[in-house]
Structure formats: C-alpha cells, structure tokens
Amino acid sequence: MASMKLGFKPDAFKRQGQAWFCTTGLPSDVTVEVGDMSFHLHKLIEGSSDQEECIIKLNDIPGGAKSFELVARFCYGVKIELSPANVAYLRCASEHLQMTEEVAEDNLIAQSEIFLNQVVLRNWKDCLITLETCDDLLPYAEDLQIVKRCIESLASKATTDPNLFGWPIREHGIMQSPGGSVLWNGISTGARPRNFNADWWYDDASSLSFPTYKRLISTMESRGIRPEIIAGSLTYYAKKYLPGLNRRHSMGAVPLTATLSDVEQKNLLEEIDRLLPVQKGLASTKVLLGLLRTAMILKASPTCIANLEKRIGMQLDQATLEDLLLPNFSYTMETLYNVECVHRILDHFLAMDQANGGASPCLDDVMASPSLTPITTVAKLIDGYLAEIAPDINLKLPKFQSLASAVPEYARPLDDGLYRAIDIYLKAHSWLSEAGREQLCRLMDCQKLSLEACTHAAQNERLPLRVVVQVLFFEQLQLRTSIAGCLLVSDNLEGSRPLRSGIMTSGEAGGWATAVRENQVLKVGMDNMRMRLAELEKECSNMRQEIEKLGRGKSGWTSRVPKRFSLKMKSQMCSAQEGSVSEQQKSMSAKLDKLQAKVSKQKKQLSADS
C-alpha cells in the first residue's frame, strides 16, 4: 500500500482517557471537542483573547475524532503518513475546515488531492481501499467526487485486459524486469508472471458495500463490459452474502462473510435480480434455482420470484433434477415440493420455444433434428420430476395430470419415463378409484412404449384392464413389425449371395459359404418365431373373447369369480410367451447384424479387387 509522508517533527501528542494533550510544554488554551474526545491545544485561531480559554465544538467534522487527530498533527508539523486508508478522511476534513492555499501554502487540501490523483487513482488496490472508507464519509465524499473518481478508475481497470499492462500484478507488490520476469529486490528471478482471467476482480469488488458495488457495476456496463462478466460478478457477490445459496449445494469456493439479517438478504437478492442481465445462459441454471429457493425462504417480492422463474424457464433444458426439486415453503404444506412453481417454469420454457418457431413435428423429426434436443431434454426432466413427486400422498391427481400433460406429445419420443411416473403414483395412491386410474393412464400413449415397458405393463396389476389390453395389442404390432424387418433383411441377404460369384477367390468363397450357412440357420429360427407368433395371436384372441364375455355376463358365476382372475392368467401366459419371442427376436437380430456386417465387408473387398 502506497503512502506519502507529511511533516518532520516528532510526535507531540499523548492520550489520557478521552482527551489528547500537546506535549510541547506550553499551557493549553484551546479545547476542541469532537464527539466524546477532547483535544487540548494552543490557540491557532485569529482574534481570540489571551485571557479566556476557548472551547470549540466540532461534532460535524467528517470522520470525527479520527480525522481531527490527523488534522491537528498536520497543523503542528508532526510527521503523518497519507495512505489510501486515511486520504479520504483528511480530504473531507480539510475541506470542512477550509484548509486552502489562501490560508497557508501546501495546505492539507492540496496535499491530499495530490496523493489522491497521482497515487491512489492509479492503483487498483489503493483505489479500492479508499473507496471502502468513503462509506463513513457520505455525503462529503460524494460532494468532493471522491466516490465517483474511484469508481471510474476501478471500472476503467476492470474493463481492460490486465495482461496487457501488467496490473494488478504490480499492484500486489510484484515488479517485473523489462524482459517480463518477476523481480525480487531488483534481481530477476526468471519466473514468469501468471496470466489473469476476466474474473480477477470479482473478490476485490465483493468487499464493497452493495450501494457502492451497484454503482461500480452500472459504470462498467456503461463502458461496454461483456454481460457474462457482469453476471459472473453478481453471482460471486450473491454467493458471498447469501448463505442460503451454499446450504444445499457446493457452489464454488466463495468465502462467506458476516451473515446479514433476513431483511438485508431479501433486499440484496431483489437488487441482484434487477441487476442480472436478461440474456439466456449468462448465469447458470443451478445458481438461478438457488436464488429462487432462497427468495422463497426470505419471502421476496412476487416480482422477484416471477423474474427468477422466467430466467430459469429460458434455460430449463440445462437444469438437473436435483436442483428442480424445490421444497414447498408454504404454511399449508399441501405438497412436499412446489409443483406449481415448476409448472410455471415449464410454461415459460414452452412459451419461449413457441416464440422461437417451435412446432409439432413428427416422431422422426424429433429423433433426427438437433434443434429439438432442448424440448426432448425438458420432457425427460419433467418425467423424472413426476417420478420423484409421485410418492407424495398429498399430491392430488389433477395437479399431477396438469404438469404431465403440459409437455407436448411430440417432445416425448418414448413414454417410458411417463409410464414409470404413473406406475409410482398408482403404487403410492392405491386407494385411487378405477375411473381415476383410467383418467391417469390416458396421459401416456401405449404406442410409444418400448418392448421392455410393454412387457412390464402387461404384468402390472395396478393398471386398468383397458390399458393392459392396449399394451398387449401394440406390443404384438411391434413384434410383428420387428419380425417382418428381420425377414426382409434375410431375403435381401439371400438374394445378394450369387453376386459376382464368378470372380471370387477361394477365401471369399469360404466367407460366402459361412454366410449362407448362418442365413439358413436364421431362416429356421424365423420359421420357429412365426409359429410362436401364431400361438400368441391365438391366445390373445381367446383372451379378448373372455373379456367380452366377462363384460356382458351378469350370472352368479361372475359375482363369485373375480373378473381379473381369468384375465391375469391369460395376461401372464401371453406376456411370458411374448417375453420368449422378444428374447429370441433379439438374439436373431444380433446374429443378423453380425451377418450383415460380414456380408458388407465381403462386398467392400470385392469392390476393391475389381
């Protein structure tokens, strides 16, 4: 920290309790009272009487007794040091006491201005220290533009690449040789100074009071600093002064300061929300969700909460399930998690997606287009969220349905995640009526279930009867489609076998012979699969007839035998056979893939030879 020495005389003051006395040997005839402190001095005021003792009260002097003590030492010519920590005090006090050049040459106003302009404002650390002291000197420091000059100097340095000019390296006490190596006592050490990132000033700026920090950020914005740097600094400041951001997650190595009161934290959070740039992606979704959680705890204004929800909605595809599980801080505690808040966030995301040209594409477009990745990511996230909140017994069916149905159908290539959430909800809400279960299961499309999900659903006793029948029907269609595809590929392979046979080498002929044998084995397996599929279709047809009879029958046998007994047996038989067919089909498909790869390799070799 830089300093400038003033005066040359040895110290001539001593303190006794709440009083300062001059030790020059002359009797004191002037007492200056500054707050609770008294200064017994000699007459320095023109026109005062020699007989009467003069008492002067200076309760309104900037900086109080601390400032006046330094001023008194300066007036007596005692050695003092101007430093970044006291120059603002001396500048304001000297202005208040009118210590101008007309009164005496090289007076305190001129001396403090020289040090302020030529030393403090040229140095990052010194300027920061002086700016921190200005909080105790308002409005005097504002009137003398000390605050403005310090902020302008800091903003100028923060918006300039420090690697171009070597600061703040020099300002941390490290000097460099003309060749760029670090100097120690004037001797080159050979070490190279480290480079600084754009966030090098975050920690220093966070030591400022928020009103001053806010002015610094506004000045930086006016100078054109990048929005992501502003957002990073605001995030750092929030982590430092809002303990709630660090309670649940480790959000970076930011040292916490003395805890603010709840009201101060609430005001700070609302101010940070207003200062954050509105562009998408400048602040991480994890930080924004942490701010939202803290805002709910501190009962921030509805405007602040709504703004944070909108910011999160703009980048919901970057959120994680753990961060999205916002506890419900309502006094009613209707549900464990704040489902309404997540629903609003999802609505913001969908509104933005539609504004950016979102449409309702077909399934192939969803699987192929990279631009649809965010919406499919959000759909998967919401399905995972539904599965997490489903065990909550206080979660009402309409609220669950509303959130699940808010996701567009085209956003889900498969409904496996939604089926899992529905199954968990049915398990946790076993008292749900048959009509309620039917209504809940209408959320998913049985045609968009994978074979594994279909197999599970066909044996799921919690699902309504209609859904089980639909699952079995569409599973059968999937099996038939898969088998037809295998047979088509097999026929293509068999038809391509004689190609270019006249020019094959002995090794190639052996490879083709192996391929033909494997193809024959595959065809035998396909024939067996056709037979099993026919048996499965017959069983499913019989089951449909049984279901129709159960629906029409009103005899005493119907009342004595549970409706689902026969269906359960048939469903299990059908599902078991389907599982066998599915496993065999998978095995055949794997063999077919290997066979196709081998044939392709042989074809490439033939093309290369030709």
C-alpha angles and dihedrals in degrees: 000000000000123000141179125213121226127186129014108222123105120254110290100179134088131181127227113182108302095348137082121210131195112233098203091111096246119118115257114245100167126062119192115195117203110176108303093342125091125202115201105204143153124266111281096158123098119236097023120139120252094219103049124067112238121224118191125186117208102173093144098055111127111255094016121227092347092062096042093052090059091045091052092050090050091051091053092047093245116156113267133166123230107215137166087259096059108022093091090051092051093044093053094042093048090051091050091050092044094236094173133156090259089066097044137347117259090013123177097268092058094043094050092046091052092051092044096051102036101038116015101043092049095056126068099210095041092048091050092051092050092048091053091055091054091076088075093048104054130167092014093060089050093049091052089046092236091134093048094048093048093048092048090050093049093045091050092052095043092052092051124079105254091207090067096060104024097244140153081030092071090044092059090060098265117126126198133215120232087262091057101251122131116266125218114190088341094306121116111242095192090234117131120229114248122249121247127226125223090262096059092113098049097095095044093049092048089065090069122094111260097251089054093042090050091054090049092053092048091051091050091051091052088053091056102253112169115270093231090060091051090049091049092052093048090049091051091049092049093050090051098052104027108069091186090073091063101042099084104024137028100245102178137302098292115149113233119231130206108313116257122222118266091255092050091048091050092050091046093051092049091050092049090051090054092048097047112104113248097226117117119258099014092114120038118253089236091059093045092051089048090053090048092050091049091046090055091050093048092043094237121189119289089242092057093048092047091051092051092048090052092049091051091046090057090062103024090133088069095055126104126224093242092056092046093059095095112180118234107248094182118125090232091059090202092162134014094238131039098253094167091059093052089048091055091048090051090050090054091051094049092047090052091047091053092046089054092056101275115167140168105273126181123262094262091055091051092053095045107036117085090200089067093055094096094055093047090047090052091047090054090047093051092047089053090047091051090052090052096050095039095087090060104109090203092059106108121220096240091055092050091047093047094055094042094049093047089076110086116245093238090058092070113067086181130020095212093110092049091048090053091052092048091049091051091049092050091049093051093043100045091156091067112125124243090253090051092051090049090050092048095049092053086076092075131062111227090205089064096056119109121236090258092052091046091052091051094045093049089062096038109116091191093067121089118257094249092055093050091053091049091049092051092048095051092042088057090051091051091051093049091048092049093048092047089053091051092050092049092053091046092053091048091052092049092049093051094052099092095048114127090350091147094067101041121128121227092260092050091048090054090051092051091049090055090049091051092051092050090047091055091050089050092052091052088052090050091052090053090048090053090055093049090048091053089052090049092051090050092051092048090049091052090049092053090053090050090051092051091049091049090050093052100035120098100168127126089259089064092054093048098047118058113243095231096050096083092036093051092054092047092044092051092048091048093046093048091050090046090051090053092049091046093051092046090047090052091050092049091047091053091051089047092053091052091047092050091049090051092049091048090052091051091049092051091051091050091050091050092050092050 
